Short mmCIF file of C-alpha atoms and ligand atoms in Angstrom, two decimals:
data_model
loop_
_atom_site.label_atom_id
_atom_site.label_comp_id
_atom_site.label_asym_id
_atom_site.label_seq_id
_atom_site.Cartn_x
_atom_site.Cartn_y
_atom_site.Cartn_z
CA UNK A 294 -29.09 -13.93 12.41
CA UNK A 295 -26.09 -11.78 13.43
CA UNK A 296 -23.28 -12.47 10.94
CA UNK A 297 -19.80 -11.16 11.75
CA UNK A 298 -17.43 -12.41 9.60
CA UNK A 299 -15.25 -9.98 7.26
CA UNK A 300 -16.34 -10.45 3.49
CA UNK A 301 -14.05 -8.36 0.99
CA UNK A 302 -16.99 -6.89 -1.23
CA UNK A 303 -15.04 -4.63 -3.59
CA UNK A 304 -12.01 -2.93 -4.47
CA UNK A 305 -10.84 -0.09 -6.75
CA UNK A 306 -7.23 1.93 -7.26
CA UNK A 307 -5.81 4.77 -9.17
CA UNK A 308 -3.06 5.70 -10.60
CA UNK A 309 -1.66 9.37 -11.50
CA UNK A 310 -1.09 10.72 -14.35
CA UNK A 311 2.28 12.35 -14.28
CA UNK A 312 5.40 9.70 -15.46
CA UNK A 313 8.94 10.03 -14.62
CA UNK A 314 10.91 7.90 -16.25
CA UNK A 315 14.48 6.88 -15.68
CA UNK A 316 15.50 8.79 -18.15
CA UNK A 317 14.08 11.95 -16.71
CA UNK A 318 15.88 11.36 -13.42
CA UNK A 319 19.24 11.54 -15.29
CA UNK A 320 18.37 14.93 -16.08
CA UNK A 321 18.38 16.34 -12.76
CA UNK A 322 21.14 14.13 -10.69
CA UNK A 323 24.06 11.48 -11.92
CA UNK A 324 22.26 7.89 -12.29
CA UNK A 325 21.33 6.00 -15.00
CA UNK A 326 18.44 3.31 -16.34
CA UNK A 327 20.60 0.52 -15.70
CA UNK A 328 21.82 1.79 -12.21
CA UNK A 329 18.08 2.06 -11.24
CA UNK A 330 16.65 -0.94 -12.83
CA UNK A 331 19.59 -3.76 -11.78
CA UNK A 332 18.57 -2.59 -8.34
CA UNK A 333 15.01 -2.29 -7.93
CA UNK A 334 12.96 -3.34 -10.81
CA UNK A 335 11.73 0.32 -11.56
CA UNK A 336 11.48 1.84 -14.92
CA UNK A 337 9.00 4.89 -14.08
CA UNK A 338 6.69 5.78 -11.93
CA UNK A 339 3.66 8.27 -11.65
CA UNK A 340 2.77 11.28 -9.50
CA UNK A 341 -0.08 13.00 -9.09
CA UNK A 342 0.15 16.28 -11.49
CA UNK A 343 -1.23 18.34 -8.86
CA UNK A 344 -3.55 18.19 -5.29
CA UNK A 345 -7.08 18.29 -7.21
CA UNK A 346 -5.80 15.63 -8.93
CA UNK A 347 -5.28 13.71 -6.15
CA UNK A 348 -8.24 13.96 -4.60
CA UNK A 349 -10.41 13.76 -8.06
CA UNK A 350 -9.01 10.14 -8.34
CA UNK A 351 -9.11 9.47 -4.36
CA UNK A 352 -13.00 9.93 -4.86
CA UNK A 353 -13.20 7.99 -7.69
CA UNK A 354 -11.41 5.34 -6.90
CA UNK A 355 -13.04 5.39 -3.62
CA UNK A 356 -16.76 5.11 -5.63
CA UNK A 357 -15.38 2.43 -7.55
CA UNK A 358 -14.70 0.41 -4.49
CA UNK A 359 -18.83 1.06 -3.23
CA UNK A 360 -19.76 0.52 -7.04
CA UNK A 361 -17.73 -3.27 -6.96
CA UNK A 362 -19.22 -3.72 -3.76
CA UNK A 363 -22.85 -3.14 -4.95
CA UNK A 364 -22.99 -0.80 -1.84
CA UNK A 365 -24.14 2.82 -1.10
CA UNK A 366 -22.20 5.26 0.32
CA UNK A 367 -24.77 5.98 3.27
CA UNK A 368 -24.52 2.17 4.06
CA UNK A 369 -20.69 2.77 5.20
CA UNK A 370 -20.59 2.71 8.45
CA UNK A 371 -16.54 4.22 9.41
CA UNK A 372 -14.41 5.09 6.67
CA UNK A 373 -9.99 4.17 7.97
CA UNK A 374 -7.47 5.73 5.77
CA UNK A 375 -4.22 4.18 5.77
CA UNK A 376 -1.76 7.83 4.68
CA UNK A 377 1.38 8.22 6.40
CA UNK A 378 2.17 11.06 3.58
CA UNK A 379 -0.76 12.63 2.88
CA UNK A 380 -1.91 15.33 0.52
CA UNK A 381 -2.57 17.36 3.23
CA UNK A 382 -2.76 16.96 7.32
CA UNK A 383 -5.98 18.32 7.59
CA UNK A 384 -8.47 17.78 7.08
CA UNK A 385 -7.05 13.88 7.17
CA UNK A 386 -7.51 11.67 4.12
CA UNK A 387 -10.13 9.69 5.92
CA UNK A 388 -12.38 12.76 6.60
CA UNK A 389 -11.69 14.04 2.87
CA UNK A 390 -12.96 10.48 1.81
CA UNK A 391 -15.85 11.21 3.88
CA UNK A 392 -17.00 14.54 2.07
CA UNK A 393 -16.38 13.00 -1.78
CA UNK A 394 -18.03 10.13 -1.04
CA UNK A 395 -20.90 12.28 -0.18
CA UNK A 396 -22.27 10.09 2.60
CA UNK A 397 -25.28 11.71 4.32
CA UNK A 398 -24.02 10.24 7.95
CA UNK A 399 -21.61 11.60 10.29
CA UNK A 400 -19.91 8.51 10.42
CA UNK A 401 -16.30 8.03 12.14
CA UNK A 402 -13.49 8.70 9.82
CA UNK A 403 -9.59 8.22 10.93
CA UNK A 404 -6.25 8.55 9.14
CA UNK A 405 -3.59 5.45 10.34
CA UNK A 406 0.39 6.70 10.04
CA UNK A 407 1.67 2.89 9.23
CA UNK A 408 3.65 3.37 5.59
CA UNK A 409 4.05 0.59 3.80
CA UNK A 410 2.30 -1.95 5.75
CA UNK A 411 -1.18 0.39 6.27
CA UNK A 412 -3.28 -1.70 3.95
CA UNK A 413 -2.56 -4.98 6.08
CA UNK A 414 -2.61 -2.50 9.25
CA UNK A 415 -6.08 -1.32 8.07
CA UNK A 416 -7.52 -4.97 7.27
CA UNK A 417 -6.36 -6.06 10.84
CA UNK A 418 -8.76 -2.99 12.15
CA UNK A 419 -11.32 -3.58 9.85
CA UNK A 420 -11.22 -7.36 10.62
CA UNK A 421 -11.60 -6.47 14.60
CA UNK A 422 -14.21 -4.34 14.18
CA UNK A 423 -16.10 -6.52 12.27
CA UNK A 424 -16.26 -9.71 14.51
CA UNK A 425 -16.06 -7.62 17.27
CA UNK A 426 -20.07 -6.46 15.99
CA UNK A 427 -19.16 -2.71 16.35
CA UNK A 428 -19.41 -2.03 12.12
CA UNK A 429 -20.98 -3.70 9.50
CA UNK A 430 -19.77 -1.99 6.54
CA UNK A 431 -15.70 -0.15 6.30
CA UNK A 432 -14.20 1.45 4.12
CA UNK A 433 -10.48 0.89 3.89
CA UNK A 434 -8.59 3.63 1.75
CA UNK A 435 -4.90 3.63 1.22
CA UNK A 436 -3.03 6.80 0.00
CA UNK A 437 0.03 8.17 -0.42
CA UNK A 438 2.10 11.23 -1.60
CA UNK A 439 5.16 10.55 -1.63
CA UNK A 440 6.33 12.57 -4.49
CA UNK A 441 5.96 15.63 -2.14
CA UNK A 442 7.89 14.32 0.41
CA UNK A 443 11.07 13.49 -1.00
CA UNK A 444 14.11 15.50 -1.90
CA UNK A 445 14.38 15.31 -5.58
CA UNK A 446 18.48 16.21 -5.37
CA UNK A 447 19.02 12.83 -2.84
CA UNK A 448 19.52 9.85 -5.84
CA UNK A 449 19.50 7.48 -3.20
CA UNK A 450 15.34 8.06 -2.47
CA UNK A 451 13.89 10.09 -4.91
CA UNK A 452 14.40 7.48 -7.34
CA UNK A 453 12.22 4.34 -5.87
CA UNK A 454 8.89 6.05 -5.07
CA UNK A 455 5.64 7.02 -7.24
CA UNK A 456 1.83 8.01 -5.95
CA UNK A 457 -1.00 6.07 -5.51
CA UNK A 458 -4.59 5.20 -3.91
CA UNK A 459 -6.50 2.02 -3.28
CA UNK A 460 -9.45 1.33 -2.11
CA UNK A 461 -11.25 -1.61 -0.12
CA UNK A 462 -14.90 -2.26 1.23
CA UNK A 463 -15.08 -5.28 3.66
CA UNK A 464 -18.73 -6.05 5.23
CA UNK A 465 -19.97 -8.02 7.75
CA UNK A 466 -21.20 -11.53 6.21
CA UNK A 467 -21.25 -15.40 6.94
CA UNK A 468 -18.28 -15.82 4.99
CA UNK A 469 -14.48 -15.53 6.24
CA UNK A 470 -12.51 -13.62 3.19
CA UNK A 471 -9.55 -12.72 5.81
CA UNK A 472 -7.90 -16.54 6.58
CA UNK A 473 -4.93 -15.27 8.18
CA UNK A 474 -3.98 -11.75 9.15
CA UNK A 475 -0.58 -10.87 11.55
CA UNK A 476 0.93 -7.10 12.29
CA UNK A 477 4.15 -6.58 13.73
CA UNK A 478 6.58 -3.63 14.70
CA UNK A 479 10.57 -2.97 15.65
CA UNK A 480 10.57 0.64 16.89
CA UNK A 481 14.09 0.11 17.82
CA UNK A 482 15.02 0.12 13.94
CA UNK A 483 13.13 3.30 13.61
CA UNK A 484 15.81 5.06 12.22
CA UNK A 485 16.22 2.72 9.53
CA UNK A 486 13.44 5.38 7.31
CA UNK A 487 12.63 8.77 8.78
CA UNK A 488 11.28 11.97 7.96
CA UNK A 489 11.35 14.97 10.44
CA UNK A 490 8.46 17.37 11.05
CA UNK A 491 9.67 20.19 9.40
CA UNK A 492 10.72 22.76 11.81
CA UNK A 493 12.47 26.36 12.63
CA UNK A 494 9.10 28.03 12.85
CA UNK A 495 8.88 28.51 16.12
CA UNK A 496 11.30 31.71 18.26
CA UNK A 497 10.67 30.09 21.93
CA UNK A 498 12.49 26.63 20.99
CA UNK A 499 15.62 25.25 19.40
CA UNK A 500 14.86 26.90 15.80
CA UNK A 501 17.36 24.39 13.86
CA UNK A 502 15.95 24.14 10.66
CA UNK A 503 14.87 20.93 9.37
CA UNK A 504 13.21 20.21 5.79
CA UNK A 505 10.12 17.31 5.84
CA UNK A 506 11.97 15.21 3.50
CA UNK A 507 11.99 10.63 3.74
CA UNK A 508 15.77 9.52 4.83
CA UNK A 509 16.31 6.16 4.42
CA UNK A 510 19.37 3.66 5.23
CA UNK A 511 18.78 1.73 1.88
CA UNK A 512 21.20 -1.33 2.52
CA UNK A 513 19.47 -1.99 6.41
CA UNK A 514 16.48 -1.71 5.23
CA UNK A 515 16.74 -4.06 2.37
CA UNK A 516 18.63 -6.52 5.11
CA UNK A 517 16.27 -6.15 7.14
CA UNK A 518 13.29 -6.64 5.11
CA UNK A 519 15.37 -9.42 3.37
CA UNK A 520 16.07 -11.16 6.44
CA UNK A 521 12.58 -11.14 8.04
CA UNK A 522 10.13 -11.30 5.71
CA UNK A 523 10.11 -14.89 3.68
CA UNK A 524 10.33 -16.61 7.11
CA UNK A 525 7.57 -14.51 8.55
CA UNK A 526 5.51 -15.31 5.41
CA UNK A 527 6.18 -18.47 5.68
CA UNK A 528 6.12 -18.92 9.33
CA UNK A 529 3.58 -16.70 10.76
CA UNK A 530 1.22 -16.27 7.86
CA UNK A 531 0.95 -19.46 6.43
CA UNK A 532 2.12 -22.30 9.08
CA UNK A 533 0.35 -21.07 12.38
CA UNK A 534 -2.93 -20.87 10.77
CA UNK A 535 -2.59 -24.35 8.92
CA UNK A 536 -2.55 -23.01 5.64
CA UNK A 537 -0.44 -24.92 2.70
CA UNK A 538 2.00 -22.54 1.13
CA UNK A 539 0.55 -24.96 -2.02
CA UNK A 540 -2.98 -23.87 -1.76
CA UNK A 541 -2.73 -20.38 -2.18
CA UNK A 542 -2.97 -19.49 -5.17
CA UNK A 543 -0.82 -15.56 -5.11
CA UNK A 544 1.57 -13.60 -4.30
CA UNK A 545 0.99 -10.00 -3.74
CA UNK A 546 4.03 -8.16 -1.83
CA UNK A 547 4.00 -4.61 -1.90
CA UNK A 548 6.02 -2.88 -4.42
CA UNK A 549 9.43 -1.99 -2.82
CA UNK A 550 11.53 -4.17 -4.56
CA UNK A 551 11.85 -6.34 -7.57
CA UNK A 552 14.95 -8.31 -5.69
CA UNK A 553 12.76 -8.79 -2.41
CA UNK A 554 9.91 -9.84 -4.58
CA UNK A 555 12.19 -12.43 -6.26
CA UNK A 556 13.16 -13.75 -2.83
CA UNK A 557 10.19 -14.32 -1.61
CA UNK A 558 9.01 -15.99 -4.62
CA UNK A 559 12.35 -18.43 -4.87
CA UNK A 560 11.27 -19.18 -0.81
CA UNK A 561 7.74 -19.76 -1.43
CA UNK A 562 8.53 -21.96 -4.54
CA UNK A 563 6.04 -19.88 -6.65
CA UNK A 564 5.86 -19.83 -10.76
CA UNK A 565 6.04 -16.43 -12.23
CA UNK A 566 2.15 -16.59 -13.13
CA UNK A 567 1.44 -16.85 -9.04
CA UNK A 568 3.97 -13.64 -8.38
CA UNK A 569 1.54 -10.23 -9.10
CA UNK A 570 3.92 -7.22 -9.55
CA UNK A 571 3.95 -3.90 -11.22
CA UNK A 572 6.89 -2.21 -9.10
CA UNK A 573 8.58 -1.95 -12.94
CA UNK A 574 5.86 1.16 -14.32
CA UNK A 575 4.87 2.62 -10.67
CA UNK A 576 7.88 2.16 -8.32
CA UNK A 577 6.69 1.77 -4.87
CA UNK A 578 3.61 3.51 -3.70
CA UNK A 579 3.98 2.81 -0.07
CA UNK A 580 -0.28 1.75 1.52
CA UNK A 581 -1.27 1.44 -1.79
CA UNK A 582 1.24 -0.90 -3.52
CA UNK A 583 -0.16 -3.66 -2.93
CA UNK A 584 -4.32 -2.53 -3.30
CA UNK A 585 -3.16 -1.29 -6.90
CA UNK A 586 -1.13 -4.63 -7.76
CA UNK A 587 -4.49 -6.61 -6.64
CA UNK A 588 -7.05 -4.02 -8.55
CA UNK A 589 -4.36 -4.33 -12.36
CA UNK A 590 -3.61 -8.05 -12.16
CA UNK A 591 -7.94 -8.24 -11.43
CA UNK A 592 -8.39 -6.23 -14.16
CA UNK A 593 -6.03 -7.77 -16.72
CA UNK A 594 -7.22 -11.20 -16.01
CA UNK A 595 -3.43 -12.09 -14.27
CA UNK A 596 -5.62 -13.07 -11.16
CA UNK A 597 -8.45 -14.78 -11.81
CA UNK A 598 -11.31 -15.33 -9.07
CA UNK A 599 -12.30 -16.77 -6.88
CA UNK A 600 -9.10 -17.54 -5.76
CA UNK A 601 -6.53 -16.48 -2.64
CA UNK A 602 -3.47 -14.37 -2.26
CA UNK A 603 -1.05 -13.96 -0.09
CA UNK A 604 -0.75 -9.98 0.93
CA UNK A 605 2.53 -9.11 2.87
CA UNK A 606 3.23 -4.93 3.90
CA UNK A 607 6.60 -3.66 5.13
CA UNK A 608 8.55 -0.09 5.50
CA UNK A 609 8.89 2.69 7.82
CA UNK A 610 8.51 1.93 11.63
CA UNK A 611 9.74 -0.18 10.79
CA UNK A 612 6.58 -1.80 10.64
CA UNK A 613 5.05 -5.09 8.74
CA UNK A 614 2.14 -6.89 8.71
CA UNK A 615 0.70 -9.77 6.63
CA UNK A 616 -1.99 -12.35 5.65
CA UNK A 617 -4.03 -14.56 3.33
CA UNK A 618 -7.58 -13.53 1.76
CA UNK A 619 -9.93 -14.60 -0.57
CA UNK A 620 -11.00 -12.81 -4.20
CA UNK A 621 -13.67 -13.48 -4.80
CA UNK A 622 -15.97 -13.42 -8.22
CA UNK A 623 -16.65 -9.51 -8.90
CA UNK A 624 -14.71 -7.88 -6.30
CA UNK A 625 -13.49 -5.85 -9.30
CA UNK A 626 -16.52 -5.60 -12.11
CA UNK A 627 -16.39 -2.32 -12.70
CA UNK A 628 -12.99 -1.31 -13.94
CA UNK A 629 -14.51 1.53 -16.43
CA UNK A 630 -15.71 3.99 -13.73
CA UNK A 631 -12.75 6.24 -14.76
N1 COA B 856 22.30 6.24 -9.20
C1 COA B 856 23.63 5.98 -9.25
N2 COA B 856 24.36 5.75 -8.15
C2 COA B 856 23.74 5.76 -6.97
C3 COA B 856 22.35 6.02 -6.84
C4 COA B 856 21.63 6.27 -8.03
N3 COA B 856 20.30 6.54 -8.03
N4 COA B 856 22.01 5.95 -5.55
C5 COA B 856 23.13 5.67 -4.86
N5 COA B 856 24.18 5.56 -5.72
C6 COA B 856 25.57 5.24 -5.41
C7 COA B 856 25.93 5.60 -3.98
O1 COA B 856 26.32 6.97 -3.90
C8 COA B 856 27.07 4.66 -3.73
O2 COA B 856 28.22 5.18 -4.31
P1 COA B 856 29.64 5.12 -3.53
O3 COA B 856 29.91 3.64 -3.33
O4 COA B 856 30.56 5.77 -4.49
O5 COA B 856 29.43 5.84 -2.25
C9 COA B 856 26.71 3.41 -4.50
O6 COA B 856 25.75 3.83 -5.49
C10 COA B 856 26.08 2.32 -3.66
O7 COA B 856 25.08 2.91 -2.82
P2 COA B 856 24.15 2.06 -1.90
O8 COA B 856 23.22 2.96 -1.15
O9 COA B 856 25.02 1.12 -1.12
O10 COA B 856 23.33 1.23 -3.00
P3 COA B 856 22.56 -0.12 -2.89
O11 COA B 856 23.20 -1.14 -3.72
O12 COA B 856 22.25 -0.47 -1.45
O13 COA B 856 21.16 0.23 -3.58
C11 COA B 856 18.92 0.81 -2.92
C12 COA B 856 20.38 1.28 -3.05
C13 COA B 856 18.13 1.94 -2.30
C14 COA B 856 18.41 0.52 -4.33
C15 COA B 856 18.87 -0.48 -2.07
O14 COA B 856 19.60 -0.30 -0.87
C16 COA B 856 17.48 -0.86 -1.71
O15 COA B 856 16.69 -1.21 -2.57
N6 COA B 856 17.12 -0.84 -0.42
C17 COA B 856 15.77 -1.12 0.04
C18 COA B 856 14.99 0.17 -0.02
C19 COA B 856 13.49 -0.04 0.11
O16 COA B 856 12.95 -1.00 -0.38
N7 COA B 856 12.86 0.93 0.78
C20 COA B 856 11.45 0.96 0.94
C21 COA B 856 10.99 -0.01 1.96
S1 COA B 856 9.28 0.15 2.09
#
């Protein structure tokens, strides 16, 4: 019997150690608790202290996902890393995953540049290649550094991003865990959040200097995002695959905005206890926000399995992607490997 259908086997996340609080922002440009908070939801958020950090808990949490999925890392068969601001651009994330995994098989291993929206991105691949026969077992990793990316003098940026990494292992099986899964893309709002390559390095070409630092045009992109995203939800998530805003039983957005997560929830008609955030203690940690909302609210008993969520990505691209899946019982088991 060939199965082909993509079963969500088991998760894991980390978060950094490093906080910066509110209060520590103050120190370093005019804002204030209140100014931040009444706007986004975000009292802190966590970086990673340094790169060996980073990738100690990127191959931990990584394990954690094989040890929830009860599988071995020789049985992975392509590893997709969703890290638009990684730790480094090479070796790519995916290919570091590869090494601290230690899997014995030269198995494909690719970094996707998506933001915000690369976990859904990364489930739409994974989902592909797993009906499509070509894999049987993926690992989906999400990570992102955004600490080193902003400028830490700009107030209007700095201030509404932490780090993060979440893991996923989806395997070929006879049961459907993706019910509904939908990517989408307006290049032509592009500008909306950029970051440069940073240049000037380079005496046969226009040497203008240019820093690698995240730009963003904070009121489009919360129009934007605010404009299109409960109707897409709604809309292409939900209606075109038959599925009863009333029978799911979650709501995990990723972490951008405690406003856009409130308007999504007063469209949706959702109860607090249905509505998983955690933007307040880790800001937004663009791929992994929502992989790290999923793996706490699992892990505090919040979301209780089996059960179904709604998972909706959106940023930089500007990109967005969404979908429906199922939890099911001991996806997360083993929240102690750390
Ligand atoms: N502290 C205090 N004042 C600040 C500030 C800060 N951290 N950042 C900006 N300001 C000031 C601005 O300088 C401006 O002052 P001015 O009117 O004297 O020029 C004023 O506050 C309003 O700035 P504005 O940028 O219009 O603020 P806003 O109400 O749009 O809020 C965001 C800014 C970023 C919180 C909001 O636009 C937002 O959340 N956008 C969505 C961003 C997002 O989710 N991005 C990620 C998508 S994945």
């Amino acid at each position: 019997m060939i199965y082909n259908l993509p079963m969500i086997k088991g998760i894991g996340y980390a978060i950094p150690s490093k906080i910066v609080t509110n209060a520590d922002l103050t120190k370093i440009f005019d804002t204030s608790d209140e100014w931040i908070y009444s706007r986004t939801g975000i009292k802190e958020r966590r970086l990673f202290a340094s790169d060996s950090e980073a990738f100690e808990l990127l191959g931990k949490t990584c394990k954690q996902a094989l040890n929830n999925a009860e599988i071995k890392a020789d049985d992975i068969d392509i590893i997709i890393a969703a890290s638009s601001m990684p730790v480094q651009l090479m070796p790519n994330t995916s290919c570091m995953v590869q090494k601290l995994i230690e899997t014995s098989r030269n198995i494909p291993a690719f970094d996707i540049s998506v933001a915000c929206s690369g976990l859904v991105y990364g489930l739409d691949i994974a989902n592909s290649y797993i009906r499509s026969g070509l894999y049987k077992n993926i690992l989906l990793v999400t990570m992102d550094n955004c600490s080193r990316y902003l400028d830490w003098t700009d107030r209007r940026t700095s201030i509404l991003f932490g780090d993060g990494i979440g893991a996923m292992v989806i395997s070929a099986s006879d049961e459907n865990d993706i019910l509904s899964i939908d990517i989408k893309a307006d290049g032509k709002v592009g500008d909306y959040i950029s970051m440069p390559v940073q240049k000037g390095n380079c005496p046969f070409v226009d040497k203008a200097p240019t820093l690698q630092f995240l730009d963003m045009k904070g009121q489009d992109v919360y129009k934007f995002v605010a404009n299109i995203i409960p109707s897409y939800i709604t809309d292409d998530i939900l209606n075109k695959n038959d599925i009863d805003v009333n029978d799911v039983d979650y709501l995990v957005l990723h972490q951008a905005n405690q406003r856009i997560i409130s308007t999504v929830q007063e469209r949706l008609g959702y109860s607090d206890d249905k509505v998983i955030t955690n933007i307040e203690k880790l800001g937004n940690t663009s791929a992994s926000s929502i992989l790290i909302a999923l793996g706490e609210a699992l892990k505090d008993g919040k979301i209780k399995t089996p059960s179904t969520a709604i998972i909706c990505g959106f940023g930089a691209g500007m990109c967005w992607g969404g979908g429906v899946i199922r939890l099911r019982d001991g996806i997360f088991k083993d929240a102690n490997i750390f």
